[in-house]
mmCIF file of C-alpha atoms in Angstrom:
data_model
loop_
_atom_site.group_PDB
_atom_site.id
_atom_site.type_symbol
_atom_site.label_atom_id
_atom_site.label_comp_id
_atom_site.label_asym_id
_atom_site.label_seq_id
_atom_site.Cartn_x
_atom_site.Cartn_y
_atom_site.Cartn_z
ATOM 1 C CA MET A 274 -0.105 62.024 -29.996
ATOM 2 C CA ALA A 275 -0.496 58.139 -29.567
ATOM 3 C CA HIS A 276 2.759 56.183 -28.551
ATOM 4 C CA PRO A 277 4.000 52.419 -29.312
ATOM 5 C CA ALA A 278 1.899 50.238 -26.798
ATOM 6 C CA GLN A 279 -0.270 52.425 -25.888
ATOM 7 C CA LEU A 280 -3.469 50.759 -24.668
ATOM 8 C CA GLY A 281 -5.973 54.027 -23.739
ATOM 9 C CA PHE A 282 -6.852 57.124 -25.684
ATOM 10 C CA GLN A 283 -4.796 59.940 -26.440
ATOM 11 C CA ASP A 284 -4.961 62.969 -24.051
ATOM 12 C CA ALA A 285 -8.175 65.062 -24.586
ATOM 13 C CA ALA A 286 -7.405 68.459 -26.216
ATOM 14 C CA ALA A 287 -11.000 69.649 -26.052
ATOM 15 C CA PRO A 288 -13.900 69.745 -23.982
ATOM 16 C CA ILE A 289 -15.561 67.411 -26.056
ATOM 17 C CA MET A 290 -12.722 64.469 -25.821
ATOM 18 C CA GLU A 291 -12.854 65.273 -22.377
ATOM 19 C CA GLU A 292 -16.409 64.312 -21.658
ATOM 20 C CA LEU A 293 -15.845 61.328 -24.100
ATOM 21 C CA LEU A 294 -12.612 60.025 -22.081
ATOM 22 C CA HIS A 295 -15.171 60.292 -19.013
ATOM 23 C CA LEU A 296 -18.045 58.243 -20.522
ATOM 24 C CA HIS A 297 -15.362 55.553 -21.662
ATOM 25 C CA ASP A 298 -14.136 55.352 -17.852
ATOM 26 C CA HIS A 299 -17.723 55.021 -16.685
ATOM 27 C CA ALA A 300 -19.072 52.355 -19.193
ATOM 28 C CA MET A 301 -15.658 50.649 -18.396
ATOM 29 C CA MET A 302 -16.255 50.562 -14.816
ATOM 30 C CA VAL A 303 -19.851 49.128 -15.154
ATOM 31 C CA VAL A 304 -18.744 46.596 -17.510
ATOM 32 C CA PHE A 305 -15.878 45.554 -14.883
ATOM 33 C CA LEU A 306 -18.263 45.476 -12.122
ATOM 34 C CA ILE A 307 -20.964 43.397 -13.841
ATOM 35 C CA SER A 308 -17.812 40.947 -15.084
ATOM 36 C CA ALA A 309 -16.736 40.509 -11.537
ATOM 37 C CA PHE A 310 -20.216 39.830 -10.214
ATOM 38 C CA VAL A 311 -20.616 37.118 -13.010
ATOM 39 C CA LEU A 312 -17.533 35.484 -12.272
ATOM 40 C CA TYR A 313 -17.996 35.302 -8.647
ATOM 41 C CA ILE A 314 -21.594 33.879 -9.247
ATOM 42 C CA ILE A 315 -20.063 31.106 -11.710
ATOM 43 C CA THR A 316 -17.156 30.451 -8.989
ATOM 44 C CA LEU A 317 -19.820 29.980 -6.341
ATOM 45 C CA LEU A 318 -22.211 27.384 -8.429
ATOM 46 C CA LEU A 319 -19.015 25.422 -9.548
ATOM 47 C CA THR A 320 -17.526 25.081 -5.916
ATOM 48 C CA THR A 321 -20.635 24.629 -3.391
ATOM 49 C CA THR A 322 -21.955 21.662 -3.205
ATOM 50 C CA LEU A 323 -25.666 22.836 -1.672
ATOM 51 C CA THR A 324 -28.408 23.700 -3.276
ATOM 52 C CA HIS A 325 -31.008 26.639 -2.039
ATOM 53 C CA THR A 326 -34.634 25.160 -2.969
ATOM 54 C CA GLU A 327 -36.021 28.751 -2.261
ATOM 55 C CA THR A 328 -33.665 30.013 -4.951
ATOM 56 C CA MET A 329 -34.936 27.879 -7.528
ATOM 57 C CA ASP A 330 -38.563 29.315 -8.159
ATOM 58 C CA ALA A 331 -37.863 32.632 -6.558
ATOM 59 C CA GLN A 332 -39.928 35.795 -8.128
ATOM 60 C CA MET A 333 -38.275 38.314 -6.398
ATOM 61 C CA VAL A 334 -34.868 37.155 -7.940
ATOM 62 C CA GLU A 335 -36.287 36.965 -11.221
ATOM 63 C CA THR A 336 -37.739 40.555 -10.949
ATOM 64 C CA VAL A 337 -34.110 41.977 -9.659
ATOM 65 C CA TRP A 338 -32.240 40.578 -12.532
ATOM 66 C CA THR A 339 -34.911 41.972 -14.930
ATOM 67 C CA ILE A 340 -34.805 45.451 -13.550
ATOM 68 C CA LEU A 341 -31.303 45.725 -12.745
ATOM 69 C CA PRO A 342 -29.792 45.557 -16.116
ATOM 70 C CA ALA A 343 -32.220 47.967 -17.156
ATOM 71 C CA VAL A 344 -31.191 50.286 -14.729
ATOM 72 C CA ILE A 345 -27.681 49.936 -15.863
ATOM 73 C CA LEU A 346 -28.445 50.476 -19.431
ATOM 74 C CA ILE A 347 -30.066 53.615 -18.211
ATOM 75 C CA LEU A 348 -26.971 54.794 -16.286
ATOM 76 C CA ILE A 349 -24.959 54.526 -19.531
ATOM 77 C CA ALA A 350 -27.502 55.580 -22.194
ATOM 78 C CA LEU A 351 -28.192 58.958 -20.525
ATOM 79 C CA PRO A 352 -24.613 60.385 -20.489
ATOM 80 C CA SER A 353 -23.920 59.046 -24.036
ATOM 81 C CA LEU A 354 -27.034 60.735 -25.339
ATOM 82 C CA ARG A 355 -25.914 64.096 -23.360
ATOM 83 C CA ILE A 356 -22.631 63.692 -25.521
ATOM 84 C CA LEU A 357 -24.455 62.923 -28.357
ATOM 85 C CA TYR A 358 -26.083 66.447 -28.114
ATOM 86 C CA LEU A 359 -23.105 68.231 -27.176
ATOM 87 C CA MET A 360 -21.405 67.059 -30.293
ATOM 88 C CA ASP A 361 -23.934 68.050 -32.660
ATOM 89 C CA GLU A 362 -24.679 71.326 -31.301
ATOM 90 C CA ILE A 363 -23.061 74.374 -33.233
ATOM 91 C CA SER A 364 -22.765 77.542 -31.556
ATOM 92 C CA THR A 365 -21.651 81.073 -32.867
ATOM 93 C CA PRO A 366 -17.670 79.831 -34.410
ATOM 94 C CA HIS A 367 -15.290 82.613 -33.843
ATOM 95 C CA LEU A 368 -13.738 80.997 -36.991
ATOM 96 C CA THR A 369 -14.798 78.806 -39.930
ATOM 97 C CA ILE A 370 -12.347 76.479 -42.089
ATOM 98 C CA LYS A 371 -13.336 74.371 -44.997
ATOM 99 C CA ALA A 372 -11.630 71.126 -45.144
ATOM 100 C CA ILE A 373 -11.969 69.658 -48.820
ATOM 101 C CA GLY A 374 -10.816 66.162 -49.144
ATOM 102 C CA HIS A 375 -8.594 65.445 -52.530
ATOM 103 C CA GLN A 376 -6.950 61.800 -53.784
ATOM 104 C CA TRP A 377 -4.429 62.331 -51.654
ATOM 105 C CA TYR A 378 -4.119 65.468 -49.957
ATOM 106 C CA TRP A 379 -6.329 67.984 -48.122
ATOM 107 C CA THR A 380 -7.154 71.667 -49.260
ATOM 108 C CA TYR A 381 -7.869 73.973 -46.340
ATOM 109 C CA GLU A 382 -9.979 77.519 -46.882
ATOM 110 C CA TYR A 383 -10.230 79.730 -44.271
ATOM 111 C CA THR A 384 -13.535 81.373 -45.169
ATOM 112 C CA ASP A 385 -13.473 84.492 -42.811
ATOM 113 C CA TYR A 386 -10.589 86.015 -44.761
ATOM 114 C CA GLU A 387 -10.168 86.852 -48.594
ATOM 115 C CA SER A 388 -8.299 84.172 -50.591
ATOM 116 C CA MET A 389 -6.442 82.344 -47.681
ATOM 117 C CA ALA A 390 -6.402 78.673 -48.799
ATOM 118 C CA PHE A 391 -3.563 76.071 -49.265
ATOM 119 C CA ASP A 392 -3.071 72.540 -50.260
ATOM 120 C CA SER A 393 -1.837 70.307 -47.232
ATOM 121 C CA TYR A 394 0.575 67.372 -48.584
ATOM 122 C CA MET A 395 2.417 64.626 -46.657
ATOM 123 C CA VAL A 396 6.154 65.264 -46.186
ATOM 124 C CA PRO A 397 7.807 62.215 -47.961
ATOM 125 C CA THR A 398 10.092 60.049 -45.579
ATOM 126 C CA GLN A 399 13.434 61.187 -47.795
ATOM 127 C CA THR A 400 12.653 64.714 -46.981
ATOM 128 C CA LEU A 401 11.664 64.457 -43.692
ATOM 129 C CA SER A 402 13.592 66.360 -41.054
ATOM 130 C CA SER A 403 15.215 65.535 -37.896
ATOM 131 C CA GLY A 404 12.548 64.531 -34.874
ATOM 132 C CA SER A 405 9.589 64.414 -37.514
ATOM 133 C CA LEU A 406 7.025 61.809 -37.683
ATOM 134 C CA ARG A 407 6.696 59.695 -41.008
ATOM 135 C CA LEU A 408 3.402 59.164 -42.495
ATOM 136 C CA LEU A 409 2.203 61.890 -40.178
ATOM 137 C CA GLU A 410 4.072 65.237 -40.916
ATOM 138 C CA VAL A 411 2.365 67.789 -43.258
ATOM 139 C CA ASP A 412 3.903 70.579 -45.462
ATOM 140 C CA HIS A 413 1.187 73.055 -44.396
ATOM 141 C CA HIS A 414 -0.301 72.975 -40.791
ATOM 142 C CA THR A 415 -3.770 73.819 -40.204
ATOM 143 C CA VAL A 416 -3.404 76.563 -37.701
ATOM 144 C CA VAL A 417 -6.125 77.731 -34.998
ATOM 145 C CA PRO A 418 -6.502 79.919 -32.054
ATOM 146 C CA THR A 419 -6.938 78.075 -28.558
ATOM 147 C CA ASN A 420 -10.020 78.562 -26.450
ATOM 148 C CA SER A 421 -11.985 79.904 -29.492
ATOM 149 C CA PRO A 422 -14.726 77.947 -31.078
ATOM 150 C CA THR A 423 -13.898 76.862 -34.430
ATOM 151 C CA ARG A 424 -16.222 75.229 -37.076
ATOM 152 C CA MET A 425 -15.019 72.800 -39.611
ATOM 153 C CA LEU A 426 -16.975 72.458 -42.737
ATOM 154 C CA ILE A 427 -15.986 69.366 -44.654
ATOM 155 C CA THR A 428 -16.300 67.796 -48.071
ATOM 156 C CA ALA A 429 -14.328 65.663 -50.810
ATOM 157 C CA GLU A 430 -14.136 66.522 -54.299
ATOM 158 C CA ASP A 431 -13.781 63.129 -55.769
ATOM 159 C CA VAL A 432 -14.103 60.091 -53.289
ATOM 160 C CA LEU A 433 -15.365 59.257 -49.471
ATOM 161 C CA HIS A 434 -12.935 60.750 -47.044
ATOM 162 C CA SER A 435 -12.856 61.511 -43.494
ATOM 163 C CA TRP A 436 -11.473 64.001 -41.451
ATOM 164 C CA ALA A 437 -10.262 62.957 -37.864
ATOM 165 C CA ILE A 438 -8.186 63.924 -35.259
ATOM 166 C CA PRO A 439 -8.402 61.865 -32.181
ATOM 167 C CA ALA A 440 -7.086 64.299 -29.538
ATOM 168 C CA LEU A 441 -9.634 66.864 -30.311
ATOM 169 C CA GLY A 442 -12.380 64.111 -30.480
ATOM 170 C CA ILE A 443 -13.609 65.027 -34.004
ATOM 171 C CA LYS A 444 -14.146 62.374 -36.833
ATOM 172 C CA THR A 445 -16.490 63.569 -39.921
ATOM 173 C CA ASP A 446 -17.009 62.161 -42.944
ATOM 174 C CA ALA A 447 -15.757 64.041 -46.318
ATOM 175 C CA ILE A 448 -18.388 63.211 -49.045
ATOM 176 C CA PRO A 449 -18.464 64.754 -52.496
ATOM 177 C CA GLY A 450 -21.258 66.656 -52.782
ATOM 178 C CA ARG A 451 -21.978 67.490 -49.399
ATOM 179 C CA LEU A 452 -21.144 69.641 -46.557
ATOM 180 C CA ASN A 453 -20.535 68.232 -43.442
ATOM 181 C CA GLN A 454 -19.920 70.558 -40.447
ATOM 182 C CA THR A 455 -18.361 70.062 -36.621
ATOM 183 C CA MET A 456 -17.102 72.268 -34.087
ATOM 184 C CA PHE A 457 -14.501 72.003 -31.547
ATOM 185 C CA THR A 458 -12.715 74.308 -29.103
ATOM 186 C CA ALA A 459 -8.877 73.771 -28.663
ATOM 187 C CA SER A 460 -8.145 73.786 -24.854
ATOM 188 C CA HIS A 461 -4.480 74.401 -24.866
ATOM 189 C CA PRO A 462 -1.550 74.806 -27.597
ATOM 190 C CA GLY A 463 -0.289 72.063 -29.168
ATOM 191 C CA LEU A 464 0.579 69.804 -32.203
ATOM 192 C CA PHE A 465 -2.117 67.270 -32.961
ATOM 193 C CA PHE A 466 -2.295 64.546 -35.162
ATOM 194 C CA GLY A 467 -4.825 62.848 -37.278
ATOM 195 C CA GLN A 468 -5.544 60.817 -40.941
ATOM 196 C CA CYS A 469 -7.936 60.156 -43.088
ATOM 197 C CA SER A 470 -10.153 56.964 -41.567
ATOM 198 C CA GLU A 471 -12.183 56.022 -44.741
ATOM 199 C CA ILE A 472 -10.736 53.870 -47.024
ATOM 200 C CA CYS A 473 -10.218 56.291 -50.168
ATOM 201 C CA GLY A 474 -8.025 54.232 -52.456
ATOM 202 C CA ALA A 475 -4.606 53.310 -52.929
ATOM 203 C CA ASN A 476 -2.874 56.208 -51.192
ATOM 204 C CA HIS A 477 -5.364 55.847 -48.538
ATOM 205 C CA SER A 478 -2.441 56.023 -45.808
ATOM 206 C CA PHE A 479 -0.650 59.305 -47.026
ATOM 207 C CA MET A 480 -3.289 61.698 -46.092
ATOM 208 C CA PRO A 481 -2.256 62.829 -42.847
ATOM 209 C CA ILE A 482 -3.695 65.833 -40.686
ATOM 210 C CA VAL A 483 -1.843 68.032 -38.471
ATOM 211 C CA MET A 484 -3.410 70.757 -36.372
ATOM 212 C CA GLU A 485 -1.492 73.507 -34.694
ATOM 213 C CA THR A 486 -3.122 75.219 -31.819
ATOM 214 C CA THR A 487 -1.361 78.322 -30.615
ATOM 215 C CA ASN A 488 -2.416 81.508 -29.054
ATOM 216 C CA LEU A 489 -4.757 84.409 -30.774
ATOM 217 C CA SER A 490 -1.492 86.659 -31.152
ATOM 218 C CA ALA A 491 0.659 83.742 -32.601
ATOM 219 C CA PHE A 492 -2.496 82.963 -35.069
ATOM 220 C CA GLU A 493 -2.784 86.415 -35.918
ATOM 221 C CA ASP A 494 0.695 86.591 -37.123
ATOM 222 C CA TRP A 495 0.541 83.570 -38.624
ATOM 223 C CA SER A 496 -2.907 84.353 -40.575
ATOM 224 C CA THR A 497 -1.125 87.788 -41.810
ATOM 225 C CA MET A 498 1.809 86.147 -43.315
ATOM 226 C CA MET A 499 -0.127 83.459 -45.260
ATOM 227 C CA LEU A 500 -1.951 86.731 -46.658
ATOM 228 C CA GLN A 501 1.057 88.262 -47.377
ATOM 229 C CA SER A 502 2.653 85.064 -49.264
#
C-alpha cells in the first residue's frame, strides 16, 4: 500500500499494473530528455553573443523539429495503445465476483458459488484492532486466489461509485443499471487496499476496499467456511 510522502506508484501486484509502471517510466524518460534538451537550447540562446546566419532560415532544421516530435509521440502512443487493449481483453476467467456499490458500503457476490455473498463495511475507528489501518480496514475481505484470472462485474444500486485498487491496476465505474467488467490476475499473495474513487455522497470516503490474495488451497478453505456460515 502507499506510505507517507510516497512520490511514485504502489508496487505492482498484477501483470497489467507492471505494464502501466513500465509505460509511466518510459513516458517520464522521454519527457525528461525533451526538457533537458530544451533547457540546454535556452541556455545557449541566453549566453551566446554570436548568431549563425545559416540557421535563421534553414529548411532542414524546420523539417527536423517537425518530424521529430511526431516520432516521439508515436513512440509513446504505441505502448499506450497496447496496454489499453490488454486492459480491455477478457479471457476465460477462473473466478467471477460481482461487486455492488451502495451508500456507503460494498456487496460482493461470488457468482460461481451458490448463495455466497457478503457485505463489506469499513471498520469504525473506535473498534479498530492494533495495527489495522484507519479508514482502510473492512470487516470482510474480498479473497481471491493468486495466479488465477479473476473477472470483476461491477455495478451500483443507488448512485455512481468506482471500484479501484491501485496495486492491481483496476479502476472501474459502478453505474446503476449498468454492468461493467474488468479482469486481473494477482501475481503474489498479499493484502491490497483501495477506495471508492467517485464522489458518491457525504460518506464517500468511508467505502474502502480490501483485496486479500492467497494460494488456491487457502482460498478453498475460506470459501468452504463462507458456504458453511
